[in-house]
Coordinates of C-alpha atoms and ligand atoms in Angstrom, one line a residue:
M1 CA -76.4 15.4 59.8
A2 CA -74.5 14.1 63.1
T3 CA -73.6 10.4 62.7
F4 CA -74.9 8.0 65.0
V5 CA -73.1 5.1 65.3
D6 CA -73.8 2.0 67.6
H7 CA -71.7 -0.7 65.7
V8 CA -68.0 -0.9 64.9
T9 CA -65.8 -3.6 63.7
L10 CA -62.3 -3.0 65.2
H11 CA -59.2 -4.2 62.9
L12 CA -56.5 -4.8 65.6
R13 CA -53.1 -5.9 65.2
A14 CA -50.9 -6.1 68.7
G15 CA -47.1 -5.6 68.5
N16 CA -45.0 -8.3 68.0
G17 CA -42.2 -9.1 70.7
G18 CA -38.9 -8.4 70.0
N19 CA -35.8 -10.8 69.3
G20 CA -33.5 -12.1 71.5
C21 CA -30.0 -11.3 71.0
V22 CA -26.7 -13.4 70.2
S23 CA -23.6 -11.8 71.8
V24 CA -20.3 -12.7 73.6
K25 CA -18.8 -10.7 76.2
R26 CA -15.6 -9.3 75.2
E27 CA -12.8 -8.1 77.8
K28 CA -9.0 -7.0 76.8
F29 CA -7.6 -10.3 78.1
K30 CA -11.1 -12.5 78.0
P31 CA -12.0 -12.7 74.5
L32 CA -14.7 -14.9 75.1
A33 CA -16.0 -13.9 78.4
G34 CA -19.3 -15.9 78.3
P35 CA -22.8 -14.9 76.6
D36 CA -24.5 -11.6 77.4
G37 CA -27.2 -11.1 74.4
G38 CA -30.4 -9.5 76.3
N39 CA -34.0 -10.4 75.7
G40 CA -36.2 -9.0 73.2
G41 CA -39.2 -6.6 74.6
N42 CA -42.9 -7.7 74.7
G43 CA -45.1 -6.4 72.1
G44 CA -47.9 -3.9 73.5
D45 CA -51.2 -5.5 74.3
I46 CA -54.4 -3.7 72.9
V47 CA -57.2 -3.3 75.9
L48 CA -60.4 -2.0 76.1
V49 CA -61.4 0.5 78.8
A50 CA -64.9 1.6 79.9
D51 CA -64.9 5.0 80.3
P52 CA -67.8 7.2 81.2
Q53 CA -66.4 10.0 79.7
V54 CA -66.5 8.6 76.2
T55 CA -70.2 8.7 75.0
T56 CA -69.7 7.5 71.3
L57 CA -68.1 4.8 69.0
L58 CA -67.7 7.2 66.3
G59 CA -64.0 7.4 66.4
Y60 CA -63.7 4.0 65.8
H61 CA -65.9 4.3 63.1
R62 CA -63.7 6.7 61.3
S63 CA -60.7 4.9 62.4
P64 CA -61.4 1.5 62.8
H65 CA -57.3 0.1 62.2
R66 CA -55.5 0.1 65.3
S67 CA -52.1 -1.1 65.8
S68 CA -50.1 -1.4 69.2
S69 CA -46.1 -1.1 68.5
N70 CA -43.6 -3.8 68.6
G71 CA -41.2 -4.9 71.6
G72 CA -37.4 -3.8 70.8
P73 CA -35.0 -6.5 70.2
G74 CA -32.4 -7.6 72.9
M75 CA -29.2 -6.0 73.2
G76 CA -25.4 -7.2 73.8
D77 CA -24.3 -6.5 77.2
H78 CA -27.7 -7.7 78.7
R79 CA -29.5 -5.1 77.6
A80 CA -33.3 -5.8 77.2
G81 CA -35.2 -4.7 74.4
Y82 CA -37.8 -2.2 75.0
A83 CA -41.0 -3.2 76.2
S84 CA -43.8 -1.7 74.4
D85 CA -47.0 0.3 76.0
L86 CA -50.1 -1.2 76.2
M87 CA -52.6 0.5 74.1
E88 CA -55.7 1.3 75.7
L89 CA -58.8 2.5 73.5
S90 CA -61.7 3.9 75.7
V91 CA -65.2 2.8 74.6
P92 CA -68.4 4.3 76.1
L93 CA -70.2 2.5 79.0
G94 CA -72.4 0.0 77.8
T95 CA -70.4 -1.3 75.0
V96 CA -70.7 -5.3 74.3
V97 CA -67.5 -6.5 72.9
K98 CA -67.9 -9.4 70.5
D99 CA -65.7 -11.9 68.3
T100 CA -66.1 -11.8 64.8
E101 CA -68.4 -15.2 65.1
G102 CA -71.1 -12.9 67.5
N103 CA -69.7 -14.6 70.7
E104 CA -69.9 -12.0 73.6
L105 CA -66.5 -11.4 74.9
A106 CA -67.3 -8.6 77.5
D107 CA -70.2 -6.5 78.6
M108 CA -68.4 -3.4 79.6
T109 CA -71.2 -1.6 81.9
E110 CA -69.1 -1.1 84.9
P111 CA -66.8 2.1 84.7
G112 CA -62.9 1.0 84.4
F113 CA -63.7 -2.2 83.2
R114 CA -60.7 -3.4 81.3
I115 CA -60.3 -6.3 79.0
V116 CA -57.3 -7.4 76.6
V117 CA -58.5 -8.1 73.6
A118 CA -55.4 -8.5 71.6
P119 CA -52.2 -9.9 73.7
G120 CA -49.0 -8.8 72.2
G121 CA -46.2 -11.0 71.1
Q122 CA -43.6 -12.5 73.5
G123 CA -39.9 -11.1 73.3
G124 CA -37.5 -13.7 72.7
L125 CA -34.5 -14.9 75.1
G126 CA -31.3 -14.0 74.6
N127 CA -28.4 -16.3 74.4
A128 CA -27.5 -15.2 77.9
A129 CA -30.9 -16.4 79.3
L130 CA -30.5 -19.6 77.2
A131 CA -27.3 -20.5 78.9
S132 CA -27.1 -23.4 81.5
T133 CA -24.6 -25.7 82.6
K134 CA -24.9 -28.1 79.8
R135 CA -25.2 -25.3 77.3
K136 CA -22.3 -22.7 78.5
A137 CA -22.1 -20.6 75.4
P138 CA -25.5 -20.5 73.3
G139 CA -24.6 -19.5 69.7
F140 CA -28.5 -18.7 69.0
A141 CA -31.3 -16.8 70.6
L142 CA -34.9 -17.3 70.9
L143 CA -37.4 -14.9 68.1
G144 CA -39.9 -12.8 69.3
T145 CA -43.6 -14.0 68.9
Y146 CA -46.2 -12.4 66.4
G147 CA -49.0 -10.4 68.6
W148 CA -52.5 -11.1 67.8
E149 CA -53.9 -9.7 64.7
G150 CA -57.7 -9.7 63.8
D151 CA -61.4 -8.2 64.2
I152 CA -63.7 -7.7 67.1
Q153 CA -66.7 -6.3 67.1
L154 CA -67.9 -3.1 69.5
E155 CA -71.8 -2.4 70.1
L156 CA -73.1 0.3 71.9
K157 CA -76.1 -0.7 74.1
T158 CA -77.3 2.7 75.8
V159 CA -77.9 2.2 79.5
A160 CA -80.9 4.3 80.9
D161 CA -83.3 4.2 83.4
V162 CA -86.6 4.6 81.6
A163 CA -87.3 4.4 77.8
L164 CA -89.6 6.4 76.1
V165 CA -91.6 4.4 73.7
G166 CA -94.6 5.4 71.3
Y167 CA -95.8 6.2 67.8
P168 CA -93.8 8.7 65.7
S169 CA -94.9 12.1 66.6
A170 CA -96.2 11.4 69.8
G171 CA -94.0 13.9 71.7
K172 CA -91.3 12.0 73.0
S173 CA -88.4 14.0 72.0
S174 CA -90.5 17.0 73.2
L175 CA -91.0 15.2 76.6
I176 CA -87.2 14.6 77.0
A177 CA -86.5 18.5 76.2
A178 CA -88.8 19.3 78.6
I179 CA -87.5 17.6 81.4
S180 CA -84.0 17.1 81.1
A181 CA -81.1 19.5 79.4
A182 CA -81.2 17.5 76.2
R183 CA -82.3 18.9 73.0
P184 CA -82.8 17.0 70.8
K185 CA -84.8 17.4 67.3
I186 CA -88.2 17.9 67.3
A187 CA -90.6 18.5 64.6
D188 CA -94.2 17.4 63.1
Y189 CA -93.0 14.9 60.6
P190 CA -92.9 11.2 61.7
F191 CA -89.3 9.7 62.2
T192 CA -87.7 13.1 63.2
T193 CA -85.6 11.0 65.6
L194 CA -83.1 8.8 63.9
H195 CA -81.1 7.6 66.9
P196 CA -81.8 7.6 70.5
N197 CA -81.1 10.3 72.7
L198 CA -80.3 10.5 76.4
G199 CA -81.6 12.7 79.1
V200 CA -80.5 13.2 82.7
V201 CA -83.4 14.1 84.9
D202 CA -83.2 15.0 88.9
A203 CA -86.6 14.6 91.0
G204 CA -85.8 15.5 94.2
E205 CA -83.3 13.2 95.6
V206 CA -83.4 10.9 92.4
R207 CA -81.3 11.3 89.6
Y208 CA -82.3 9.1 86.5
T209 CA -81.7 8.9 82.9
V210 CA -84.3 8.9 80.0
A211 CA -83.6 7.5 76.4
D212 CA -86.1 8.7 73.7
V213 CA -86.0 5.8 70.7
P214 CA -87.1 6.3 67.3
G215 CA -90.8 5.9 66.9
L216 CA -92.1 2.5 66.5
I217 CA -95.3 1.6 64.2
E218 CA -97.3 -1.6 63.2
G219 CA -95.0 -3.9 61.5
A220 CA -91.9 -2.5 63.0
S221 CA -90.9 -6.2 64.1
E222 CA -91.1 -6.7 60.2
G223 CA -88.6 -3.7 60.0
K224 CA -91.3 -1.1 58.8
G225 CA -90.5 2.1 59.8
L226 CA -87.2 2.0 61.5
G227 CA -87.9 -1.5 62.7
L228 CA -87.0 -2.5 66.0
E229 CA -83.3 -2.2 65.6
F230 CA -82.9 0.6 68.1
L231 CA -84.9 -1.0 71.0
R232 CA -81.2 -2.8 71.6
H233 CA -80.9 0.6 73.7
V234 CA -83.8 -0.1 75.8
E235 CA -82.8 -3.1 76.6
R236 CA -81.0 -2.1 79.8
C237 CA -83.7 0.2 80.9
T238 CA -85.7 -0.6 84.4
A239 CA -88.7 1.0 83.2
L240 CA -91.2 2.0 80.0
L241 CA -93.1 4.8 79.7
H242 CA -95.6 4.7 76.8
I243 CA -96.3 8.1 75.1
L244 CA -99.8 8.2 73.7
D245 CA -100.7 10.7 71.2
C246 CA -104.3 12.3 72.3
A247 CA -104.1 14.6 69.5
T248 CA -103.2 12.8 66.3
L249 CA -105.2 13.9 63.3
D250 CA -105.1 10.1 61.8
P251 CA -109.0 9.1 62.0
D252 CA -107.9 5.3 62.0
R253 CA -106.0 6.0 65.5
D254 CA -107.0 6.6 69.4
P255 CA -104.7 6.2 72.6
L256 CA -106.2 2.7 73.0
S257 CA -105.3 1.3 69.7
D258 CA -102.1 2.7 69.5
L259 CA -100.8 1.3 72.8
D260 CA -102.3 -2.3 71.8
V261 CA -100.0 -1.9 68.5
I262 CA -96.6 -0.9 70.6
L263 CA -97.3 -3.6 73.0
G264 CA -97.5 -5.9 70.3
E265 CA -94.2 -4.6 68.4
L266 CA -92.5 -4.7 71.9
A267 CA -93.6 -8.5 72.6
A268 CA -91.6 -9.4 69.5
Y269 CA -88.4 -8.3 70.7
P270 CA -86.1 -10.9 71.7
V271 CA -84.2 -9.9 74.8
P272 CA -80.8 -11.3 75.4
E273 CA -80.8 -14.3 77.5
G274 CA -80.9 -13.4 81.4
Q275 CA -82.9 -10.4 80.9
K276 CA -86.2 -9.4 81.3
P277 CA -88.6 -9.4 78.5
L278 CA -89.6 -5.5 77.7
L279 CA -93.0 -6.1 78.6
D280 CA -92.5 -8.0 82.0
R281 CA -90.8 -4.7 83.3
P282 CA -92.7 -1.7 85.2
Q283 CA -94.9 0.1 82.5
L284 CA -96.3 3.7 83.0
I285 CA -98.5 5.8 80.4
A286 CA -98.5 9.2 79.6
L287 CA -101.3 10.8 77.5
N288 CA -99.5 13.5 75.5
K289 CA -100.6 17.1 74.1
I290 CA -103.5 17.9 76.7
D291 CA -103.2 21.4 75.9
V292 CA -105.3 21.0 72.8
P293 CA -108.8 20.9 74.0
E294 CA -109.6 18.0 72.1
A295 CA -107.1 16.0 73.3
R296 CA -107.9 16.9 76.9
E297 CA -111.1 15.1 76.3
L298 CA -110.1 12.2 74.7
A299 CA -107.5 11.8 77.3
D300 CA -110.3 11.9 80.1
F301 CA -112.1 9.5 78.1
V302 CA -109.4 6.8 77.4
R303 CA -108.0 7.4 81.3
G304 CA -110.6 5.2 82.8
D305 CA -110.2 2.0 80.4
L306 CA -106.1 2.4 80.7
E307 CA -106.5 2.5 84.5
A308 CA -108.7 -0.6 84.5
R309 CA -105.9 -2.2 82.6
G310 CA -103.9 -1.6 85.4
Y311 CA -101.3 0.9 83.9
R312 CA -100.7 4.2 86.0
V313 CA -101.8 7.1 83.9
F314 CA -100.7 10.5 83.6
E315 CA -101.9 13.7 81.7
I316 CA -99.2 15.8 80.5
S317 CA -98.4 18.7 77.7
T318 CA -94.8 19.0 77.0
V319 CA -96.1 22.7 75.5
S320 CA -97.5 23.8 78.7
H321 CA -95.7 21.6 81.1
E322 CA -98.6 20.4 82.8
G323 CA -98.6 17.1 84.4
L324 CA -94.8 16.7 84.3
R325 CA -94.0 17.1 87.9
A326 CA -96.2 14.2 88.7
L327 CA -94.9 12.1 86.0
N328 CA -90.9 13.1 87.0
Y329 CA -91.6 12.1 90.5
A330 CA -93.5 8.8 89.6
L331 CA -91.0 7.5 87.2
A332 CA -88.1 8.3 90.0
E333 CA -90.0 6.1 92.2
V334 CA -90.4 3.2 89.8
V335 CA -86.8 3.8 89.1
E336 CA -85.6 3.8 92.6
A337 CA -87.8 0.4 93.2
G338 CA -85.7 -0.6 90.4
R339 CA -82.5 -0.1 92.2
V340 CA -83.4 -1.4 95.3
E341 CA -84.5 -4.6 94.0
A342 CA -81.2 -4.9 91.5
A343 CA -79.5 -4.3 95.0
A344 CA -81.3 -7.1 96.8
T345 CA -80.8 -9.4 93.9
Q346 CA -76.8 -8.9 93.9
A347 CA -76.8 -9.1 97.4
G348 CA -78.7 -12.3 97.4
K349 CA -76.3 -13.5 94.7
P350 CA -73.0 -15.2 95.7
R351 CA -70.0 -12.9 95.1
I352 CA -68.1 -14.2 92.6
V353 CA -64.8 -14.5 93.0
I354 CA -62.5 -14.8 89.6
R355 CA -59.3 -16.5 90.1
P356 CA -57.5 -16.6 87.0
K357 CA -57.5 -20.3 85.5
A358 CA -53.8 -21.5 84.8
V359 CA -53.6 -21.6 81.2
D360 CA -53.1 -25.1 79.8
D361 CA -50.9 -24.6 77.0
S362 CA -48.9 -27.9 77.6
G363 CA -51.1 -30.0 75.5
F364 CA -51.0 -30.9 71.9
V365 CA -52.4 -33.5 69.4
V366 CA -51.1 -35.5 66.4
K367 CA -53.5 -35.6 63.3
V368 CA -52.9 -38.1 60.8
E369 CA -53.7 -36.7 57.2
G370 CA -53.8 -38.7 54.1
G371 CA -51.7 -36.8 51.1
S372 CA -50.3 -37.9 47.7
F373 CA -46.6 -38.9 49.2
G374 CA -48.0 -40.8 52.2
N375 CA -49.4 -39.8 55.5
I376 CA -48.7 -36.3 57.0
Y377 CA -48.5 -35.9 60.7
R378 CA -49.9 -32.6 62.0
I379 CA -49.0 -31.5 65.3
I380 CA -51.7 -28.7 66.6
G381 CA -50.6 -27.2 70.1
T382 CA -49.9 -24.1 71.9
K383 CA -46.5 -24.8 72.9
P384 CA -45.1 -26.3 69.8
E385 CA -46.6 -23.8 67.7
R386 CA -45.1 -21.0 69.7
W387 CA -41.6 -22.8 69.5
V388 CA -41.6 -22.8 65.6
Q389 CA -42.2 -19.3 65.7
Q390 CA -39.5 -18.4 68.0
T391 CA -36.7 -20.7 66.3
D392 CA -34.7 -19.4 63.7
F393 CA -34.1 -21.7 61.1
T394 CA -30.9 -20.3 59.4
N395 CA -29.3 -21.5 63.0
D396 CA -28.3 -25.0 63.3
E397 CA -28.3 -24.8 67.0
A398 CA -31.7 -23.2 67.2
V399 CA -33.1 -25.8 65.4
G400 CA -31.5 -28.5 67.5
F401 CA -32.5 -26.7 70.8
L402 CA -36.1 -26.6 69.2
A403 CA -35.9 -30.4 68.4
D404 CA -34.9 -31.0 72.3
R405 CA -37.8 -28.7 73.3
L406 CA -40.2 -31.1 71.1
A407 CA -38.8 -34.2 72.1
K408 CA -39.2 -33.2 75.8
L409 CA -42.5 -32.7 75.3
G410 CA -43.4 -36.0 74.1
I411 CA -43.8 -35.6 70.6
E412 CA -41.8 -38.2 69.3
N413 CA -43.6 -40.8 71.2
E414 CA -46.6 -39.8 69.7
L415 CA -45.7 -39.4 66.5
F416 CA -44.6 -43.6 66.9
K417 CA -48.2 -44.1 68.3
A418 CA -49.9 -42.2 65.2
G419 CA -47.6 -44.5 63.0
A420 CA -44.7 -42.3 62.0
I421 CA -41.4 -43.7 60.5
A422 CA -38.4 -42.1 59.7
G423 CA -38.6 -39.9 57.0
S424 CA -42.5 -39.0 57.2
T425 CA -43.6 -35.5 56.8
V426 CA -44.1 -33.9 59.9
I427 CA -46.3 -30.2 59.9
I428 CA -46.3 -28.0 63.1
G429 CA -49.3 -25.8 63.4
P430 CA -52.4 -25.2 61.0
G431 CA -52.3 -24.2 57.6
N432 CA -49.0 -25.2 56.0
G433 CA -47.2 -24.3 59.1
V434 CA -43.7 -25.4 59.2
V435 CA -42.7 -28.7 57.3
F436 CA -40.0 -31.3 58.3
D437 CA -39.0 -34.7 57.4
W438 CA -39.1 -36.6 60.3
E439 CA -35.8 -38.2 62.0
P440 CA -36.4 -40.0 65.1
T441 CA -34.0 -39.6 68.2
L442 CA -35.1 -42.8 69.9
T443 CA -33.3 -46.1 68.5
S444 CA -33.3 -49.1 70.5
T445 CA -36.3 -51.6 69.5
A446 CA -38.1 -51.8 73.1
E447 CA -38.4 -47.7 72.4
L448 CA -39.7 -48.2 69.1
I449 CA -42.4 -50.4 70.4
T450 CA -43.3 -48.0 73.0
A451 CA -44.1 -50.2 75.9
P452 CA -44.5 -49.5 79.7
R453 CA -41.5 -49.5 81.9
G454 CA -40.4 -52.7 82.8
T455 CA -41.8 -54.8 79.9
D456 CA -41.2 -56.1 76.9
T457 CA -44.3 -56.8 74.2
R458 CA -42.0 -59.1 72.3
L459 CA -42.0 -61.5 75.5
D460 CA -45.7 -61.2 75.8
D461 CA -47.3 -63.7 73.1
S462 CA -45.0 -66.7 73.6
K463 CA -45.7 -70.0 71.4
R464 CA -44.6 -72.5 73.7
R465 CA -47.3 -75.2 73.9
T466 CA -48.3 -77.0 77.4
S467 CA -48.1 -80.7 77.7
N468 CA -51.5 -81.0 77.7
E469 CA -51.5 -79.7 74.5
R470 CA -48.5 -81.5 73.0
R471 CA -50.4 -84.8 74.5
E472 CA -53.7 -84.2 72.5
E473 CA -51.5 -83.4 69.2
Y474 CA -49.8 -86.4 69.5
F475 CA -53.5 -88.5 70.1
G476 CA -54.7 -86.6 67.3
R477 CA -51.9 -87.3 65.2
M478 CA -52.1 -91.2 66.0
D479 CA -55.8 -91.6 65.3
A480 CA -54.9 -89.9 61.8
K481 CA -52.8 -92.4 60.9
A482 CA -54.8 -95.4 62.0
A483 CA -57.6 -94.0 60.2
A484 CA -55.7 -93.7 57.1
R485 CA -54.0 -97.7 57.5
A486 CA -57.5 -98.7 57.6
E487 CA -58.6 -97.0 54.5
L488 CA -55.9 -98.7 52.7
I489 CA -56.5 -102.2 54.0
R490 CA -60.2 -101.5 52.9
E491 CA -59.2 -100.6 49.5
R492 CA -56.8 -103.6 49.1
E493 CA -59.4 -106.0 50.3
A494 CA -62.2 -104.5 47.7
G495 CA -59.4 -105.6 44.9
M496 CA -58.2 -102.1 44.4
W497 CA -54.8 -102.9 44.9
S498 CA -53.4 -106.4 42.8
T499 CA -50.5 -107.0 44.4
G500 CA -48.2 -105.1 46.9
E501 CA -48.2 -107.4 49.8
E502 CA -44.5 -107.9 49.8
E503 CA -44.6 -104.0 50.2
F504 CA -47.2 -103.5 52.8
N505 CA -45.5 -104.1 56.0
G506 CA -46.8 -101.9 58.1
D507 CA -48.9 -103.0 61.2
V508 CA -52.7 -103.2 61.7
T509 CA -53.9 -100.5 64.6
G510 CA -57.1 -99.7 63.2
D511 CA -59.9 -102.3 63.3
G512 CA -57.1 -105.0 63.5
S513 CA -59.2 -107.6 62.3
V514 CA -57.8 -108.4 59.2
P515 CA -54.7 -110.7 59.4
V516 CA -51.9 -109.3 57.5
K517 CA -48.7 -111.1 56.5
G518 CA -45.7 -109.3 57.2
K519 CA -42.0 -109.5 59.0
K520 CA -43.3 -108.5 62.0
E521 CA -46.8 -109.3 63.6
G522 CA -48.7 -107.4 66.3
G523 CA -46.0 -105.1 67.0
S524 CA -46.0 -101.5 67.6
E525 CA -43.7 -98.6 65.6
Ligands
GTP601 N1 -100.1 20.4 71.3 C1 -98.5 19.8 71.4 N2 -98.0 19.4 70.6 C2 -97.0 18.5 70.8 C3 -96.7 18.4 72.3 N3 -95.8 17.4 72.4 C4 -95.2 17.6 71.1 N4 -95.9 18.1 70.5 C5 -95.7 18.2 68.7 O1 -95.5 17.2 68.1 C6 -94.6 16.9 67.2 C7 -94.0 15.7 67.4 O2 -93.1 15.6 68.6 P1 -91.8 14.8 69.1 O3 -91.2 15.4 70.1 O4 -90.9 15.4 67.5 O5 -92.3 13.6 68.4 P2 -91.4 12.3 68.5 O6 -92.3 11.2 69.4 O7 -90.5 12.5 69.1 O8 -91.4 11.8 67.2 P3 -90.4 10.7 66.3 O9 -89.2 11.5 66.7 O10 -90.7 11.0 65.0 O11 -90.9 9.6 66.9 C8 -93.8 18.3 67.4 O12 -94.3 19.2 66.2 C9 -94.6 18.9 68.6 O13 -94.1 20.3 68.6 C10 -97.7 18.7 73.4 O14 -97.6 18.4 74.6 N5 -98.6 19.8 72.5
MG602 MG1 -88.3 12.1 68.1

């Protein structure tokens, strides 16, 4: 049995960038004639391309691991490394690309549509490219970065104009075989069709596609029979054609109740956002098997009822081919009308101009995490993480270059603000990342307190009192003194002090009513 695959998880690994080269040009009389190490080549991207020639995801089902090649390393004498070719994976039209969380990345409905699903790594700069007026002979080069590695999901949704729906053995596959060149399996047992079949029909000027999906039964929305799973393939159709079996031997079934059951199941199918629900699309009815005399009678009998419900009804036989022509032309008409409507809505829509947004990878955040040996400061950001990947940690010059780059980005300031001190643990990147003991390069106090330029926070909170404050303070002190003296005098009068008149020489400024013998009288301090 041919396998039908409409769902694949691809495991991708894009190529890594090549390392830059450290090299010094040597000539006979110029042993150190300047740096000439070339750049590493970029790793290959992995690109999905919508290709009308491809009809199945089977190849990806059988070999889901795909990887593009790495970039070559740079070489001496300014030779750049090999830049890897991108890898193109052709997928059928109608493939929906999702990430592992199920977020839609792209809908490949246009032939030739391309999407980079796994970007390759960047090649590292060689020492020739790193040379500048200040650093004339760099003794280091940058390493290549890693290519993207991960999983994506591909989901195939057939693109057809008309979808045939109905009970098993109603004659859907027979109809597609009768009106198109498709040759699906036909047999008199239910669920002959296990996957959708596509047929192309020519009706005069109009050419349209018809999809036959596995039969539906009552409870399909709860997973009975083959369930509603395959309705995914009719999501994009313009019109539905109900095939009703008028020659069924089952005494409990008749075309009208069959139709109601199918309508109920279709109503339960959730279409993706932004698309018309299945039952809002044009629907036609074909009463099949009228080559059988009883079936023709039954068809004539129910026709009126169906027409009264507003359907266009066709009596057909896929065996004798009766009524097929009229049905073909009617379907062509509906499809054509649908195309005109779609074109009109497209024309009415503002034209979408896609301007690639500048990728803002300049930002970074410092996160403070508690650890058993004090706080850990984690730096998350595209640039710092990439720079760390590009650094050869066995080369001190390269490490110094990294430190300069990080400081220039403002990471030191942010670390100060977050409360880091010399010796704090700093990690760049998620997970274990790269761990440093931080040695700040900033030294002056003014920088330490990170005040804006032209200000010094040390001067801000001045402790000098105003003269008013001083005066009040002075009077307050005097009042307190007077109160204390008055208290003492009262206590003495109350006889708490036996003698001590001689020792008490102070002035009375309190209530002053008690004459006290002393050396000075009425004087002030
Ligand atoms: N007499 C008669 N038999 C028909 C007609 N159309 C289909 N059949 C028979 O009905 C049976 C089922 O036909 P299929 O085309 O396989 O039905 P289907 O709707 O595709 O069924 P599933 O794939 O199981 O959902 C076959 O034995 C056909 O020969 C018709 O117009 N007249
Ligand atoms: Mg079938």
